[in-house]
Phi, psi and omega in degrees: 000338183272355185298314179302322179295321179296317179297320179296317181295320179294323180289338181280344181288129179254116181283153179304324180298323179291326178297319182294334184277359180299141181286151176292131178278172179296325178295320178297314180298319180295318180296316179296321180297322179287324184278332187302315178301319179295318180298317180295315181295318178295319180299323182278306191272352175249290184288327177296316180288329174297315177299319179295319178297317177298322179295316179295325181294341179261012183251182179255024184280083178235030174220177177295331180275121181301134176223103185263018176295145188289129180247357182067221182264020184303316182293325178289319177297323177298318181297314184294340177260002183273131180301315184294318181293322176297320176296322178297318179297315177301312181297320181294318179297313180297313180299316182296314182297311181292318182298309182295315182300315181288323178297318178295312184296309182292322178297319180293314182296314182292325179291322175296321177298315181289334183285355182277009180057047182283163175290144180069028182301320181296325178294313179296320178300315179297322179296317182288327184274341186304314181304332180294340180283349181266156174275162178295333178294313178298315179300317180298316180294316181297312181287337173296320176291315184297318185260017175297126184300334183269340182225211174060220186293339180294335176298326177280319184291336179300330180297336180256010179075021180249123180223073179292151180274350179052236188282000176262358181286134181253007181285151177242118180282138179053041185278147172213151186284130175212117184068230180266354189238171173261116182274134181167204180252106176295127182299324184296328183291340179296326178295321178292322178299317180302313181295317181293318179296319178303321183282320190262354178298327179302324178296315179297320178299314181298318181294312182292323180296319176298320178294318180296320180289343180269354179276124181299140178296335181299323179296317179294316181295323179296319178295320179294321179293333177280001176099008180285138174286170180298322178296318179292328177299316180288320185287323187256345182242302190287307184298318175301326179289339179272006183303315178301323178292319178300316179298317180297317180296318179299315182296314182293317179293323177296319177300319180291315186289324183288336179245021182300136179216303190297321180297311183288323180296321181280331188268310188230333190072196181298331181081162178295132180059023177060036182284343176237014181284150177222163182304325180298316178292318179298317179298317180298312183290323179294317185280308191261349175248326180263347181062027174265081190291321180292318178295319178297321178294324178295320177297317180298320179293321177296322176296318179299317180294321180295321177291321181297329179301326178272317190286315186299311177300324179295317179295320178296317180296319179295321181294320179292324178296320178295000000 
């Protein structure tokens, strides 16, 4: 007597293969029609140009006349033995570490300050967020004036007997010889870090403030009732909960710092002895001023790979989290 019910239940089962055979609805066709132009444009003008850049980097096109004969890894080997590129790698590492560290620290401290429900909070928020409305070119020009060794802030510091050279200083702190360059912290890059941190701290403040406002007050009160001091509440409860925001800020700031160009180009340029040079500036001058297109393409590919080292693991982790 139960056989008909079993047959009905079996007929109600929809196998995955049958799901795949469903016909496209009108909504599906409409959605694909809207997305297809964007997909084609991205395929051509993003991934297509990346592929073209990689192809040029393996060629001998280092004159005005195109030469696409295969050069192998010659252009990359030239870069790794080049004094300027080695200096660029040093400067980028120093800039990235200081930039990310200060943006995280200042963003966290200022967001905790704003989270205290202080008077005039909206005024302080506007002050902290205002630099983000400027472009890096404007920031570079403004800070070039402010940190000019002959004028700017030095006019005030002279009263205390302090006259830093800022972005014109060629000294390397804690330097030691490695390869063709002196590895250490270029003093001049610190001026660029100050300008970059001033502009991007507002982003970190906004992210952390949103995270702080999203933490339930019950968690904080429970920690206080268990005897935790205010410092322990932040160190053991609040800051660990802000970890996803911290990771996001690190990834975004790393992406900005590794491909930085406009701020340094407007503020300092390569600098004396390349103390403020970065791959973006080197690529621009090599490609569009020196007409070494294959070498410039190789620099661009190295920049892409350096950004991918940060972005790809983050995307994989986010996908697994979802």
